Amino acid sequence: MIAHYHSVEIVIETRSSTESLVAAFLPGKIQSSSFAPNGEVLGDDSGDTTITRMRYKESSQLKLIVCPATSDAQGADAQIQQLCAELNDFPKAARCEWDQAELREFYVGYDVDGIECFHTSHFCQDTIIAAAAVRAAIGFVIYRDRNS
């Protein structure tokens, strides 16, 4: 199996408002497009970062999936550390919404070709400390090559 680092996404689940958090992630003029009765995709003028916001049926729970802009950070460690630094610089209202969320998780995505072997990955101590400081977990997403 060959695994290639793909991206880091942020998943947030909350029952609280997300307006300040969305505004912090998308500092430009926010544009919205609905894709389902309970979902919308948000972006700003730059078009770099996108947020998918979904409301669970029969619940007040919201789920945000933040796909950050491509950065110069090389690899998942650097990307997570950069995102943690940005979160620490968010306005107080946005940081409060982040802290009130029931789930705050960085999802590291890997593209995988084949399924014959295994793949190992690890994070440096600085990344674990940075994620813990913003009270976030780290998860993995494996994107399988559809042709294999």
GROMACS .gro file of C-alpha atoms in nm:
model
  148
    1MET     CA    1   0.000   0.000   0.000
    2ILE     CA    2   0.128   0.344  -0.084
    3ALA     CA    3  -0.014   0.631   0.122
    4HIS     CA    4   0.023   0.996   0.036
    5TYR     CA    5  -0.065   1.283   0.269
    6HIS     CA    6  -0.375   1.453   0.128
    7SER     CA    7  -0.501   1.722   0.363
    8VAL     CA    8  -0.614   1.822   0.712
    9GLU     CA    9  -0.980   1.903   0.765
   10ILE     CA   10  -1.147   2.021   1.083
   11VAL     CA   11  -1.473   1.866   1.204
   12ILE     CA   12  -1.678   2.048   1.466
   13GLU     CA   13  -2.005   1.931   1.620
   14THR     CA   14  -2.198   2.172   1.838
   15ARG     CA   15  -2.541   2.276   1.962
   16SER     CA   16  -2.424   2.638   1.996
   17SER     CA   17  -2.410   2.920   1.745
   18THR     CA   18  -2.136   2.899   1.483
   19GLU     CA   19  -2.164   3.245   1.329
   20SER     CA   20  -1.847   3.387   1.491
   21LEU     CA   21  -1.654   3.069   1.421
   22VAL     CA   22  -1.757   3.073   1.054
   23ALA     CA   23  -1.663   3.441   1.029
   24ALA     CA   24  -1.319   3.369   1.178
   25PHE     CA   25  -1.251   3.087   0.931
   26LEU     CA   26  -1.396   3.293   0.642
   27PRO     CA   27  -1.288   3.655   0.697
   28GLY     CA   28  -1.410   3.778   0.357
   29LYS     CA   29  -1.766   3.824   0.235
   30ILE     CA   30  -1.935   3.489   0.301
   31GLN     CA   31  -2.114   3.318   0.013
   32SER     CA   32  -2.353   3.029   0.067
   33SER     CA   33  -2.500   2.758  -0.152
   34SER     CA   34  -2.744   2.493  -0.033
   35PHE     CA   35  -2.698   2.132  -0.134
   36ALA     CA   36  -2.977   1.976   0.076
   37PRO     CA   37  -3.257   2.097   0.303
   38ASN     CA   38  -3.023   2.062   0.602
   39GLY     CA   39  -2.690   2.154   0.446
   40GLU     CA   40  -2.497   2.437   0.289
   41VAL     CA   41  -2.148   2.506   0.164
   42LEU     CA   42  -1.991   2.834   0.273
   43GLY     CA   43  -1.697   3.015   0.122
   44ASP     CA   44  -1.557   3.367   0.102
   45ASP     CA   45  -1.415   3.601  -0.161
   46SER     CA   46  -1.079   3.424  -0.165
   47GLY     CA   47  -1.241   3.087  -0.240
   48ASP     CA   48  -0.963   2.907  -0.056
   49THR     CA   49  -1.130   2.783   0.261
   50THR     CA   50  -1.472   2.615   0.246
   51ILE     CA   51  -1.706   2.508   0.523
   52THR     CA   52  -1.982   2.251   0.490
   53ARG     CA   53  -2.250   2.316   0.753
   54MET     CA   54  -2.515   2.052   0.821
   55ARG     CA   55  -2.795   2.037   1.075
   56TYR     CA   56  -2.888   1.692   1.193
   57LYS     CA   57  -3.256   1.608   1.144
   58GLU     CA   58  -3.461   1.607   1.464
   59SER     CA   59  -3.174   1.766   1.656
   60SER     CA   60  -3.024   2.103   1.729
   61GLN     CA   61  -2.680   1.957   1.654
   62LEU     CA   62  -2.472   2.129   1.385
   63LYS     CA   63  -2.175   1.977   1.207
   64LEU     CA   64  -1.912   2.194   1.041
   65ILE     CA   65  -1.649   2.047   0.812
   66VAL     CA   66  -1.379   2.306   0.752
   67CYS     CA   67  -1.150   2.252   0.455
   68PRO     CA   68  -0.873   2.505   0.513
   69ALA     CA   69  -0.694   2.685   0.235
   70THR     CA   70  -0.387   2.517   0.099
   71SER     CA   71  -0.086   2.637   0.295
   72ASP     CA   72   0.288   2.629   0.265
   73ALA     CA   73   0.295   2.395   0.566
   74GLN     CA   74   0.450   2.065   0.462
   75GLY     CA   75   0.270   1.761   0.596
   76ALA     CA   76   0.008   1.699   0.859
   77ASP     CA   77   0.225   1.799   1.157
   78ALA     CA   78   0.297   2.144   1.017
   79GLN     CA   79  -0.062   2.196   0.899
   80ILE     CA   80  -0.213   2.106   1.238
   81GLN     CA   81   0.036   2.327   1.422
   82GLN     CA   82  -0.045   2.617   1.187
   83LEU     CA   83  -0.420   2.568   1.234
   84CYS     CA   84  -0.379   2.557   1.613
   85ALA     CA   85  -0.186   2.885   1.601
   86GLU     CA   86  -0.466   3.039   1.393
   87LEU     CA   87  -0.730   2.911   1.637
   88ASN     CA   88  -0.539   3.068   1.925
   89ASP     CA   89  -0.554   3.403   1.740
   90PHE     CA   90  -0.930   3.386   1.672
   91PRO     CA   91  -1.149   3.661   1.819
   92LYS     CA   92  -1.286   3.583   2.164
   93ALA     CA   93  -1.641   3.509   2.042
   94ALA     CA   94  -1.515   3.260   1.780
   95ARG     CA   95  -1.285   3.091   2.030
   96CYS     CA   96  -1.576   3.066   2.275
   97GLU     CA   97  -1.786   2.888   2.009
   98TRP     CA   98  -1.492   2.654   1.941
   99ASP     CA   99  -1.454   2.576   2.313
  100GLN     CA  100  -1.829   2.509   2.351
  101ALA     CA  101  -1.836   2.249   2.072
  102GLU     CA  102  -1.888   1.887   2.173
  103LEU     CA  103  -1.644   1.766   1.907
  104ARG     CA  104  -1.331   1.940   1.776
  105GLU     CA  105  -1.118   1.719   1.559
  106PHE     CA  106  -0.844   1.753   1.300
  107TYR     CA  107  -0.890   1.485   1.035
  108VAL     CA  108  -0.574   1.396   0.847
  109GLY     CA  109  -0.649   1.254   0.505
  110TYR     CA  110  -0.434   1.011   0.313
  111ASP     CA  111  -0.473   0.889  -0.043
  112VAL     CA  112  -0.407   0.516  -0.053
  113ASP     CA  113  -0.322   0.303  -0.355
  114GLY     CA  114  -0.380  -0.068  -0.307
  115ILE     CA  115  -0.471  -0.257   0.011
  116GLU     CA  116  -0.206  -0.528   0.030
  117CYS     CA  117   0.014  -0.390   0.309
  118PHE     CA  118   0.002  -0.133   0.585
  119HIS     CA  119   0.091   0.229   0.642
  120THR     CA  120   0.233   0.386   0.956
  121SER     CA  121   0.218   0.749   1.050
  122HIS     CA  122   0.290   0.950   1.362
  123PHE     CA  123   0.276   1.303   1.494
  124CYS     CA  124   0.554   1.486   1.669
  125GLN     CA  125   0.512   1.586   2.032
  126ASP     CA  126   0.468   1.955   1.940
  127THR     CA  127   0.164   1.866   1.728
  128ILE     CA  128   0.003   1.663   2.007
  129ILE     CA  129   0.063   1.946   2.255
  130ALA     CA  130  -0.078   2.208   2.013
  131ALA     CA  131  -0.393   2.001   1.946
  132ALA     CA  132  -0.444   1.935   2.318
  133ALA     CA  133  -0.404   2.306   2.393
  134VAL     CA  134  -0.704   2.385   2.168
  135ARG     CA  135  -0.888   2.080   2.309
  136ALA     CA  136  -0.896   1.898   1.975
  137ALA     CA  137  -0.856   1.535   1.884
  138ILE     CA  138  -0.675   1.401   1.578
  139GLY     CA  139  -0.836   1.145   1.349
  140PHE     CA  140  -0.752   0.985   1.016
  141VAL     CA  141  -0.940   0.957   0.690
  142ILE     CA  142  -0.823   0.708   0.429
  143TYR     CA  143  -0.921   0.786   0.071
  144ARG     CA  144  -0.894   0.465  -0.129
  145ASP     CA  145  -0.796   0.473  -0.492
  146ARG     CA  146  -1.121   0.386  -0.669
  147ASN     CA  147  -0.930   0.210  -0.947
  148SER     CA  148  -0.769  -0.053  -0.724
   0.00000   0.00000   0.00000
